[in-house]
Coordinates of C-alpha atoms and ligand atoms in Angstrom, one line a residue:
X1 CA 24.1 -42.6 -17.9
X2 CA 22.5 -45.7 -17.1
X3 CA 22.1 -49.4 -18.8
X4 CA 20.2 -51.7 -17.3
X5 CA 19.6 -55.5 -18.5
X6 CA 16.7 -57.6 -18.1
X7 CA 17.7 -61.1 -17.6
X8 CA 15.1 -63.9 -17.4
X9 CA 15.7 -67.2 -15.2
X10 CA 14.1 -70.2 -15.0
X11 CA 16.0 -72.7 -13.4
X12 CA 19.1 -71.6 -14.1
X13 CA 21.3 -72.1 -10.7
X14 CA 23.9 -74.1 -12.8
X15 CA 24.1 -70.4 -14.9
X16 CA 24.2 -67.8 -12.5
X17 CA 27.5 -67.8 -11.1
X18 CA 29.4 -67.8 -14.4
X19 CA 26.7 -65.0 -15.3
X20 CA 27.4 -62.3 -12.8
X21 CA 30.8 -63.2 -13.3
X22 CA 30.4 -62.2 -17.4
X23 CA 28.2 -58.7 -16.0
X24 CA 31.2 -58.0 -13.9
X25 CA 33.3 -58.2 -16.9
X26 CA 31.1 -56.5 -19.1
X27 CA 30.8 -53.4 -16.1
X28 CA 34.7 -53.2 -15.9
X29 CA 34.6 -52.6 -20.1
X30 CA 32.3 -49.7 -19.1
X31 CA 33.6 -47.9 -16.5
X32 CA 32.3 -44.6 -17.6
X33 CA 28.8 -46.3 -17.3
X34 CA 26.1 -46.9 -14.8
X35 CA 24.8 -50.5 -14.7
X36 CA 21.8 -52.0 -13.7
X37 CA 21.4 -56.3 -14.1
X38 CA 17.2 -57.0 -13.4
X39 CA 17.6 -60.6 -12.9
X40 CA 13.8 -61.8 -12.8
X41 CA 12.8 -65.2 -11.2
X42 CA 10.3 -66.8 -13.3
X43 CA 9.3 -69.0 -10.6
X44 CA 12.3 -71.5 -10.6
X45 CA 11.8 -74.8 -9.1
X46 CA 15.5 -75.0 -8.1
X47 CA 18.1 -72.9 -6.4
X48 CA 18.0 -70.2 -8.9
X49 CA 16.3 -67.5 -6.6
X50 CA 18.5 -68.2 -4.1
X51 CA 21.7 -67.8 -5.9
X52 CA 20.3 -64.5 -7.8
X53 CA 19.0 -63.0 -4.2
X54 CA 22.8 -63.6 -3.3
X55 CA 24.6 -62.0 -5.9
X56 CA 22.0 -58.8 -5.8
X57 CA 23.4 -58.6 -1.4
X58 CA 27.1 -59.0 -3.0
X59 CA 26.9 -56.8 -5.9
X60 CA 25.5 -53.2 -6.0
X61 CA 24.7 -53.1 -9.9
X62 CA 22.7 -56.7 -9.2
X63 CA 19.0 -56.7 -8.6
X64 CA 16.2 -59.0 -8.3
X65 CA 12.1 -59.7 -8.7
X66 CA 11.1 -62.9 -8.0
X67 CA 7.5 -63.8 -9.4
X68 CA 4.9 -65.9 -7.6
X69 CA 5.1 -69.0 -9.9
X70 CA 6.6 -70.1 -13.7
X71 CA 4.9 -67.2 -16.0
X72 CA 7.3 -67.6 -19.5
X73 CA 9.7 -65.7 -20.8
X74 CA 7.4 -63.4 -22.5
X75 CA 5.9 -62.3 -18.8
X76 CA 9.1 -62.2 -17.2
X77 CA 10.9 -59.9 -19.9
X78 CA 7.7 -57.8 -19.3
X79 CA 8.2 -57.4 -15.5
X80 CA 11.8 -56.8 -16.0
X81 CA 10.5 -54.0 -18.4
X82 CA 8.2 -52.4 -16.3
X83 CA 10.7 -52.3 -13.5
X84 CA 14.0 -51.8 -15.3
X85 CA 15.5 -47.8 -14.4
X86 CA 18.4 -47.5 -17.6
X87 CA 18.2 -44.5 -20.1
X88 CA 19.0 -47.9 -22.4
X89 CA 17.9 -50.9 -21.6
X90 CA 18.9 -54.5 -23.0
X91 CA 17.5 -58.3 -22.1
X92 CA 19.6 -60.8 -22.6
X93 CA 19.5 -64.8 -21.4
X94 CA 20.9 -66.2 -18.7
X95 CA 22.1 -68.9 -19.9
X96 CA 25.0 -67.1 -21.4
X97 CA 23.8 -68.0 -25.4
X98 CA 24.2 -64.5 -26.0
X99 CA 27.4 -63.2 -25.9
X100 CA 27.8 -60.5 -23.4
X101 CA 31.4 -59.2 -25.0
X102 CA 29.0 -57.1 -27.9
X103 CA 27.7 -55.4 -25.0
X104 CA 30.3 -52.7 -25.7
X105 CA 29.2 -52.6 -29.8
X106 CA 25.6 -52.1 -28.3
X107 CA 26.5 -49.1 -26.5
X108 CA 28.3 -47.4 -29.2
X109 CA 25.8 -48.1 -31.8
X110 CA 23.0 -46.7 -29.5
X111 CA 25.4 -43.4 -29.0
X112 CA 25.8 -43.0 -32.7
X113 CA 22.2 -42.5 -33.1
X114 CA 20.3 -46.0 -33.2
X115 CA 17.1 -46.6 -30.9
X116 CA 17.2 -50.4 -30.9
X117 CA 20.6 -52.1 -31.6
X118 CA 19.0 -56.7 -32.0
X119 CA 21.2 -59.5 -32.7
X120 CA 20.8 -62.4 -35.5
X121 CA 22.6 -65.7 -34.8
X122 CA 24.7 -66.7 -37.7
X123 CA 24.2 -70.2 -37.7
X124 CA 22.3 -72.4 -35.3
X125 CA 24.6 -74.9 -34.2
X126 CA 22.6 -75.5 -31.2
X127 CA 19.3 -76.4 -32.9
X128 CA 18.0 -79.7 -33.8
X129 CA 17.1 -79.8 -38.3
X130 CA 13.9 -80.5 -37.3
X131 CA 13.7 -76.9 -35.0
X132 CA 15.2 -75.3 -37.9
X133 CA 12.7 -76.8 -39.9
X134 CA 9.8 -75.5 -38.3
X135 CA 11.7 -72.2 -37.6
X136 CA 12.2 -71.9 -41.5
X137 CA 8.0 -72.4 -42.1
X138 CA 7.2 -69.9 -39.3
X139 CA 9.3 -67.0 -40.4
X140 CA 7.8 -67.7 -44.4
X141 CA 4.5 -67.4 -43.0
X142 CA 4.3 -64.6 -40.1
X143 CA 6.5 -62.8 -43.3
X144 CA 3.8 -63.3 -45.9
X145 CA 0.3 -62.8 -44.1
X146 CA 2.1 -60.5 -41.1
X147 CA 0.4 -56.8 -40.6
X148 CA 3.2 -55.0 -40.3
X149 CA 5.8 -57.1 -38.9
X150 CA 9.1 -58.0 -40.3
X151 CA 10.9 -61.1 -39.0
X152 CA 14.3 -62.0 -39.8
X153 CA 15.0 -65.7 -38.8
X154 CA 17.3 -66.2 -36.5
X155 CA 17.1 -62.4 -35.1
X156 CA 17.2 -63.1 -31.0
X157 CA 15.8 -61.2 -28.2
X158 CA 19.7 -59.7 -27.5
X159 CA 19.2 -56.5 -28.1
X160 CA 19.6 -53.2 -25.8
X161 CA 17.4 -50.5 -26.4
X162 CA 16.8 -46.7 -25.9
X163 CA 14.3 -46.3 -22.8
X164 CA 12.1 -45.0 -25.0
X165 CA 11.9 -47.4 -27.3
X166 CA 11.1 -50.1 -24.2
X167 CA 8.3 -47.2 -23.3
X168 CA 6.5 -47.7 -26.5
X169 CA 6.6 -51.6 -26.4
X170 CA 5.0 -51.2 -22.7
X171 CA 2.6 -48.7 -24.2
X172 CA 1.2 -51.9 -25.8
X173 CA -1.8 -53.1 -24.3
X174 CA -2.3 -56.7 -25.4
X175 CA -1.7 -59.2 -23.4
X176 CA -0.5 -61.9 -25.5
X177 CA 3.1 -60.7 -25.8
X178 CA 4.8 -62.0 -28.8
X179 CA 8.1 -60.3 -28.2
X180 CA 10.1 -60.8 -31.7
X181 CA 6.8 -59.1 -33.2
X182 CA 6.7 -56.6 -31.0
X183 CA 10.0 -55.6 -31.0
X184 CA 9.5 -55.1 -34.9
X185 CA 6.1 -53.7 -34.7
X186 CA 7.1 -50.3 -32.9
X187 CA 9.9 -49.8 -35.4
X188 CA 12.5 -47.3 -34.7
X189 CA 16.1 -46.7 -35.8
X190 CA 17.5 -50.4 -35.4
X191 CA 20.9 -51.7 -36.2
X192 CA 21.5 -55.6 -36.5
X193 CA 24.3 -57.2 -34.9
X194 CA 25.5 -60.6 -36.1
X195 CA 26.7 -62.9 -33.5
X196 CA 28.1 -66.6 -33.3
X197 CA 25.8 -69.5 -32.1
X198 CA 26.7 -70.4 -28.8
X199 CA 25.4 -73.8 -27.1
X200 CA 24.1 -73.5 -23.3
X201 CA 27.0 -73.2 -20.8
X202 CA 24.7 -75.3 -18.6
X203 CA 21.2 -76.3 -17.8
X204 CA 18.9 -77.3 -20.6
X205 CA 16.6 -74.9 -23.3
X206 CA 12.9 -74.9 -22.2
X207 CA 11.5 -75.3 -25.7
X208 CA 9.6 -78.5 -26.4
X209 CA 8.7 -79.0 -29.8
X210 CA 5.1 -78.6 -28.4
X211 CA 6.1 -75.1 -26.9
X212 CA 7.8 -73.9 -30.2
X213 CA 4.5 -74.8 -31.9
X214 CA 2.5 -72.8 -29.3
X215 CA 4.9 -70.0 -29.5
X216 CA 4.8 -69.8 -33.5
X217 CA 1.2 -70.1 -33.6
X218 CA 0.8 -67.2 -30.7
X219 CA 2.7 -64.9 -32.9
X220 CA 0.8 -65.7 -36.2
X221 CA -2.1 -65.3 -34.5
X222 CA -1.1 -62.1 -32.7
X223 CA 0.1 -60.2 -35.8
X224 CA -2.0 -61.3 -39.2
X225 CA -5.8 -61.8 -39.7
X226 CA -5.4 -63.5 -42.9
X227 CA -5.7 -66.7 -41.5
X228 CA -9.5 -66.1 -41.0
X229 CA -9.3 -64.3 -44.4
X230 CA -8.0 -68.1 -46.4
X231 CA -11.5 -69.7 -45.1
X232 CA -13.4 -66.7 -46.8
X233 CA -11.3 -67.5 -50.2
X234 CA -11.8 -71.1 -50.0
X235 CA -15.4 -70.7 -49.4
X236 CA -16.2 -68.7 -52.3
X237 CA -14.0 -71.2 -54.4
X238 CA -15.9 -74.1 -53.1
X239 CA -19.0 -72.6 -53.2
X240 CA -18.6 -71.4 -56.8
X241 CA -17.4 -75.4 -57.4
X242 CA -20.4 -76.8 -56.2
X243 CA -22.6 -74.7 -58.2
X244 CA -21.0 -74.7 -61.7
X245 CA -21.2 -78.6 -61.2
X246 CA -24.7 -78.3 -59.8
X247 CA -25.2 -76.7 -63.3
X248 CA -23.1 -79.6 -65.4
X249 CA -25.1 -82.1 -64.1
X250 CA -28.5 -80.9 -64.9
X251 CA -27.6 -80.2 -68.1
X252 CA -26.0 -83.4 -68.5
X253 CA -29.3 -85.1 -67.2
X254 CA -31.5 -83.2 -69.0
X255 CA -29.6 -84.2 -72.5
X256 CA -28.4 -88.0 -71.8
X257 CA -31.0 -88.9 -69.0
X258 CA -30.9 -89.7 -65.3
X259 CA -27.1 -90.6 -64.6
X260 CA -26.3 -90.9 -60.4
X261 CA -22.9 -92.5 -60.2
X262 CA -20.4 -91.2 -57.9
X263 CA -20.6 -92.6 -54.1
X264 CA -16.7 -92.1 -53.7
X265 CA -16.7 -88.6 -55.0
X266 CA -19.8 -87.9 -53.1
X267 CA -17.8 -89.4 -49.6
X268 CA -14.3 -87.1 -50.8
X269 CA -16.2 -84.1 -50.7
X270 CA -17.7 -84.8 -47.5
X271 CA -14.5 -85.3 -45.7
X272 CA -12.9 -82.7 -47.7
X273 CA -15.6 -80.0 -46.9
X274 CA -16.5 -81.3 -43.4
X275 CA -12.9 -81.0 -42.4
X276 CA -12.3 -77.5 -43.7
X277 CA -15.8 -76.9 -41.8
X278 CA -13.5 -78.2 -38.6
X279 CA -10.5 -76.6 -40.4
X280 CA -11.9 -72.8 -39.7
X281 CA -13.8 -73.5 -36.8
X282 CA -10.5 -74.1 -34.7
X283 CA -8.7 -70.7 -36.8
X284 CA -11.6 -69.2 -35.4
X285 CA -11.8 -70.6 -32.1
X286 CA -7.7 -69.5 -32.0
X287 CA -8.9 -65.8 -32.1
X288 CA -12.0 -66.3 -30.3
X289 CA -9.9 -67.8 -27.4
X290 CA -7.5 -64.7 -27.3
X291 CA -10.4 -62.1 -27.3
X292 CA -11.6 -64.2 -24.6
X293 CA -8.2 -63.9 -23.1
X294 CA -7.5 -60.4 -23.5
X295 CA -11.0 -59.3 -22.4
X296 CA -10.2 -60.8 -18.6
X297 CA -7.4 -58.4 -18.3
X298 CA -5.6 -60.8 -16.0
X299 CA -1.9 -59.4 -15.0
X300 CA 0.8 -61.4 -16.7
X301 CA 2.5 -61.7 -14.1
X302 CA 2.8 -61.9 -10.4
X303 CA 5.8 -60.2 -7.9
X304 CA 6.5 -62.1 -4.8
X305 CA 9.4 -60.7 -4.1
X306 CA 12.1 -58.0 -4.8
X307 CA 15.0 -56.2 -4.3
X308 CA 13.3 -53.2 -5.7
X309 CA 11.9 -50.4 -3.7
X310 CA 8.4 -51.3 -4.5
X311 CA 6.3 -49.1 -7.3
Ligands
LIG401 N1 13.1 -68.6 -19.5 C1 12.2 -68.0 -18.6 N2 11.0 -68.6 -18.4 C2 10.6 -69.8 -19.0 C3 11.5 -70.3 -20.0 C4 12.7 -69.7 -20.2 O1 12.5 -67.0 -18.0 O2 9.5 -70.3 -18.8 C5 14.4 -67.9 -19.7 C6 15.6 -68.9 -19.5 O3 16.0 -68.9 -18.2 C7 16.6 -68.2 -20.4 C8 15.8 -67.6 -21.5 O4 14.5 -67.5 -21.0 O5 17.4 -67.2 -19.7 C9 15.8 -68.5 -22.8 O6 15.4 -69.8 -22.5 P1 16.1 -71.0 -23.2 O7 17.6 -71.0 -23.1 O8 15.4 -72.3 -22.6 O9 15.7 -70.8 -24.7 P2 16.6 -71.1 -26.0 O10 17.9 -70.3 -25.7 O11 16.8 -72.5 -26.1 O12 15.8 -70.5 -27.1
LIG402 MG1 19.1 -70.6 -24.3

């Protein structure tokens, strides 16, 4: 039996010797168990490769993939996928935020019968109000207009997997990956683990609030068409507007005379309407741009190097 864990790094060199040192652990705990740690470069500008090409000489359960240049997380938990060899198969961070002593619970949860065994943080120490804040609105709306995704907030990536499970989310062709959806979308037997907020051991997080915006947008976008739907709605409301006061003011003109007051209701209405106009046009343009995306079938990712025998 076989567990392997996908690990992205991106510029993680202060990391990566406390981590292998946390897999070794975690590998004693489980003697009876083969493991497998996929650490995937995602194009680090400092000695991150380096170090993780090290540990994968030194250690026989450690191997790497580097890829050509800074891809995401998304990308590089993809390759790490594609490549991993585990009958389960887990991702976790590098930067040791996620606990690697549940490991163990993992295991047994998946050998009582689970698929998919996630983790949810129980509080965020290490996030800002103003990330929470944001975090909060995202998880109301991809809830509420979602097709058929269900996101807790504050679920993480953490989770280990059965490989079949991991075969279904590959099976998915799209290549705007929204992980925490997809993970949801194919379904499956899962079992929530809560575990502490830790801060980063080293390095710094990766999200800028312009990032986390991108990201939350990706996944709305990804997983719910209502937001094309709303500008249908609002049209018909408007529309229906206009014309019952097109109708109130030719009857009022017809029984009181000609009456044309009104140049600051007349200039609301034209900024109101002309910037819903602009409004959809850019919810459009969001899906238009990911059709266009999606249609040039570009990889997600490049390999420039390996310690895998090459597939
Ligand atoms: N990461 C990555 N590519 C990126 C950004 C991040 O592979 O472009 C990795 C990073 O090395 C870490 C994990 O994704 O292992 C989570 O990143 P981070 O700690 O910055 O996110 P946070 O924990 O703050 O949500
Ligand atoms: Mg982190």
């Amino acid at each position: 039996m076989k567990i392997s864990f996908v690990i992205p790094c991106y510029n993680e060199g202060a990391n990566i010797d406390n981590l292998i040192v946390e897999l070794k652990r975690v590998e004693g705990k489980l003697p009876s168990y083969d493991f497998e740690f996929l650490l995937v470069d995602d194009g680090s500008s400092d000695n991150t490769l380096e170090l993780i090409k090290r540990a994968a000489q030194m250690e026989r359960s450690v191997e790497y993939i580097g890829l050509s240049r800074n891809f995401g997380k998304e990308a590089t938990m993809l390759a790490g996928f594609r490549h991993a060899t585990g009958d389960y198969i887990g991702v976790m961070d590098a930067d040791l935020q996620h606990p690697p002593e549940v490991i163990p619970q993992f295991v047994e949860a998946l050998n009582s019968g689970y698929d998919m065994v996630a983790t949810r943080r129980v509080d965020r120490k290490g996030a800002s109000g103003r990330y929470n804040f944001g975090a909060n609105i995202f998880y109301k709306l991809i809830n509420f207009f979602g097709d058929d995704v269900k996101l807790d907030n504050g679920v993480q990536d953490f989770r280990l997997m059965r490989r079949s499970v991991v075969e279904s989310i590959l099976s998915l062709p799209e290549s705007s990956r929204f992980s925490k959806g997809i993970f949801s979308w194919v379904g499956y037997k899962t079992h929530t683990i809560e575990v502490e907020d830790r801060p980063r051991v080293a390095g710094e997080t990766k999200w800028s609030l312009f990032k986390s915006i991108r990201y939350g947008l990706d996944g709305l976008v990804s997983f719910s068409t209502v937001p094309l739907r709303i500008s249908t709605f609002l049209g018909i409301i408007a529309s229906a507007a206009g014309f019952i006061y097109a109708i109130y003011i030719v009857v009022k003109t017809l029984v009181s005379g000609i009456d044309a007051p009104g140049f600051a209701t007349l200039a609301c209405l034209i900024l109101i309407m002309g910037g819903l106009n602009l409004l959809f046009l850019g919810v459009l343009g969001e899906y238009i741009g990911r059709i266009y995306k999606e249609t040039k079938r570009r990889p997600l990712y490049l390999i420039r190097e390996s310690s895998l025998k090459q597939k």
